[in-house]
Amino acid sequence: MKLKQLLPAVVLLGAVSLVYAQSETIKPLYVKDNSMPELHAFEFDFLGSYTRFDESKNVSSLKLRRNDYTVTPGVRFGAYENLTLYANVPYSFIRSDVLGNKNGFKDVTLGAELLAYEYT
């Protein structure tokens, strides 16, 4: 008996949530969507990543590993009202059983972001 009463309530709640989700604009807080630095202001960020690889090449008796930790500092600059210049400089620390230990810069990224259209 309770299942017959609960089913219409669940269906009604689902329909209301669909209507509410379509009527509200969902804007995540921590994304770069329409987020430009102020005019002539800098914005700094820092990204770290860790990756572990298996370098044994499908040989079951080998246990060769590679650890790659990369830190990437970045900067963005609001050059004009709708134009942002950016640069990222990744530096990697690699510890490999095959190649040994290596440290060094990876591909540096320089670029520009243009906010061509903004729907407010």
C-alpha positions as a LaTeX table, in Angstrom:
\begin{tabular}{lrrr}
\hline
Residue & $x$ (\AA) & $y$ (\AA) & $z$ (\AA) \\
\hline
Met1 & 0.00 & 0.00 & 0.00 \\
Lys2 & 2.81 & 2.42 & 0.84 \\
Leu3 & 4.46 & 1.75 & $-2.52$ \\
Lys4 & 1.34 & 2.96 & $-4.34$ \\
Gln5 & 1.44 & 6.21 & $-2.33$ \\
Leu6 & 5.18 & 6.66 & $-2.66$ \\
Leu7 & 5.38 & 6.21 & $-6.45$ \\
Pro8 & 3.31 & 9.33 & $-7.39$ \\
Ala9 & 5.28 & 11.41 & $-4.90$ \\
Val10 & 8.61 & 10.30 & $-6.42$ \\
Val11 & 7.36 & 10.96 & $-9.97$ \\
Leu12 & 6.08 & 14.41 & $-8.98$ \\
Leu13 & 9.35 & 15.25 & $-7.23$ \\
Gly14 & 11.33 & 14.15 & $-10.32$ \\
Ala15 & 9.18 & 16.29 & $-12.62$ \\
Val16 & 9.52 & 19.34 & $-10.37$ \\
Ser17 & 13.31 & 18.94 & $-10.21$ \\
Leu18 & 13.52 & 18.71 & $-14.02$ \\
Val19 & 11.49 & 21.90 & $-14.45$ \\
Tyr20 & 13.57 & 23.70 & $-11.82$ \\
Ala21 & 16.86 & 22.56 & $-13.40$ \\
Gln22 & 15.80 & 23.82 & $-16.81$ \\
Ser23 & 14.55 & 27.16 & $-15.51$ \\
Glu24 & 17.69 & 27.99 & $-13.48$ \\
Thr25 & 20.98 & 28.77 & $-15.14$ \\
Ile26 & 23.64 & 26.60 & $-13.59$ \\
Lys27 & 26.96 & 28.44 & $-13.28$ \\
Pro28 & 29.74 & 26.54 & $-11.52$ \\
Leu29 & 31.84 & 28.62 & $-9.18$ \\
Tyr30 & 35.33 & 27.21 & $-9.73$ \\
Val31 & 35.66 & 27.25 & $-13.52$ \\
Lys32 & 37.25 & 29.58 & $-16.02$ \\
Asp33 & 33.97 & 30.16 & $-17.88$ \\
Asn34 & 33.74 & 33.93 & $-18.52$ \\
Ser35 & 36.31 & 34.50 & $-15.81$ \\
Met36 & 38.79 & 37.08 & $-17.01$ \\
Pro37 & 41.27 & 38.97 & $-14.82$ \\
Glu38 & 40.61 & 42.62 & $-14.21$ \\
Leu39 & 42.12 & 45.12 & $-16.64$ \\
His40 & 45.93 & 45.32 & $-16.17$ \\
Ala41 & 45.79 & 42.82 & $-13.28$ \\
Phe42 & 47.65 & 39.53 & $-12.84$ \\
Glu43 & 46.16 & 36.21 & $-11.82$ \\
Phe44 & 48.49 & 33.45 & $-10.59$ \\
Asp45 & 47.73 & 29.75 & $-10.37$ \\
Phe46 & 49.56 & 26.57 & $-9.50$ \\
Leu47 & 48.81 & 23.03 & $-10.67$ \\
Gly48 & 50.42 & 19.79 & $-9.54$ \\
Ser49 & 49.98 & 16.33 & $-11.04$ \\
Tyr50 & 51.33 & 12.89 & $-10.22$ \\
Thr51 & 51.39 & 9.95 & $-12.65$ \\
Arg52 & 52.64 & 6.42 & $-12.16$ \\
Phe53 & 53.49 & 4.23 & $-15.16$ \\
Asp54 & 54.31 & 0.55 & $-15.54$ \\
Glu55 & 57.45 & 0.20 & $-17.70$ \\
Ser56 & 57.72 & $-3.60$ & $-17.63$ \\
Lys57 & 56.34 & $-3.92$ & $-21.22$ \\
Asn58 & 53.94 & $-6.79$ & $-20.38$ \\
Val59 & 56.66 & $-8.98$ & $-18.85$ \\
Ser60 & 55.19 & $-10.42$ & $-15.68$ \\
Ser61 & 58.52 & $-11.03$ & $-13.91$ \\
Leu62 & 59.65 & $-7.38$ & $-14.26$ \\
Lys63 & 58.50 & $-4.71$ & $-11.87$ \\
Leu64 & 59.71 & $-1.55$ & $-13.58$ \\
Arg65 & 57.94 & 1.66 & $-12.63$ \\
Arg66 & 58.06 & 5.31 & $-13.53$ \\
Asn67 & 56.84 & 8.13 & $-11.29$ \\
Asp68 & 56.25 & 11.53 & $-12.85$ \\
Tyr69 & 55.40 & 14.52 & $-10.67$ \\
Thr70 & 54.81 & 17.79 & $-12.51$ \\
Val71 & 54.30 & 21.25 & $-11.02$ \\
Thr72 & 52.93 & 23.96 & $-13.30$ \\
Pro73 & 52.93 & 27.59 & $-12.21$ \\
Gly74 & 50.90 & 29.86 & $-14.43$ \\
Val75 & 50.07 & 33.52 & $-14.83$ \\
Arg76 & 47.26 & 35.36 & $-16.62$ \\
Phe77 & 47.22 & 39.07 & $-17.41$ \\
Gly78 & 44.21 & 41.18 & $-18.37$ \\
Ala79 & 45.69 & 43.06 & $-21.32$ \\
Tyr80 & 42.47 & 44.57 & $-22.69$ \\
Glu81 & 38.83 & 44.45 & $-21.68$ \\
Asn82 & 38.15 & 41.11 & $-23.43$ \\
Leu83 & 41.69 & 39.83 & $-24.03$ \\
Thr84 & 43.78 & 37.86 & $-21.55$ \\
Leu85 & 47.39 & 36.79 & $-22.07$ \\
Tyr86 & 48.63 & 33.67 & $-20.28$ \\
Ala87 & 51.75 & 31.59 & $-19.72$ \\
Asn88 & 52.30 & 28.16 & $-18.11$ \\
Val89 & 55.75 & 26.77 & $-17.28$ \\
Pro90 & 55.62 & 23.06 & $-16.24$ \\
Tyr91 & 58.58 & 21.51 & $-14.43$ \\
Ser92 & 58.76 & 17.74 & $-14.08$ \\
Phe93 & 60.47 & 15.39 & $-11.62$ \\
Ile94 & 60.79 & 11.91 & $-13.16$ \\
Arg95 & 61.98 & 8.83 & $-11.30$ \\
Ser96 & 62.22 & 5.85 & $-13.66$ \\
Asp97 & 63.64 & 2.36 & $-13.24$ \\
Val98 & 64.59 & 2.37 & $-16.96$ \\
Leu99 & 65.72 & 5.98 & $-17.61$ \\
Gly100 & 66.91 & 6.92 & $-14.13$ \\
Asn101 & 66.09 & 10.19 & $-12.36$ \\
Lys102 & 65.51 & 13.28 & $-14.49$ \\
Asn103 & 64.29 & 16.78 & $-13.79$ \\
Gly104 & 63.48 & 19.47 & $-16.27$ \\
Phe105 & 61.07 & 21.80 & $-17.99$ \\
Lys106 & 58.30 & 20.50 & $-20.21$ \\
Asp107 & 56.51 & 22.39 & $-22.98$ \\
Val108 & 56.01 & 26.04 & $-22.03$ \\
Thr109 & 52.65 & 27.43 & $-23.09$ \\
Leu110 & 52.11 & 31.05 & $-24.16$ \\
Gly111 & 48.78 & 32.24 & $-25.49$ \\
Ala112 & 45.84 & 34.58 & $-25.49$ \\
Glu113 & 42.19 & 34.14 & $-24.58$ \\
Leu114 & 39.54 & 36.25 & $-26.25$ \\
Leu115 & 36.08 & 36.70 & $-24.75$ \\
Ala116 & 34.24 & 37.24 & $-28.02$ \\
Tyr117 & 30.67 & 36.96 & $-26.70$ \\
Glu118 & 29.18 & 37.06 & $-23.23$ \\
Tyr119 & 25.57 & 36.25 & $-22.44$ \\
Thr120 & 24.57 & 38.04 & $-19.25$ \\
\hline
\end{tabular}
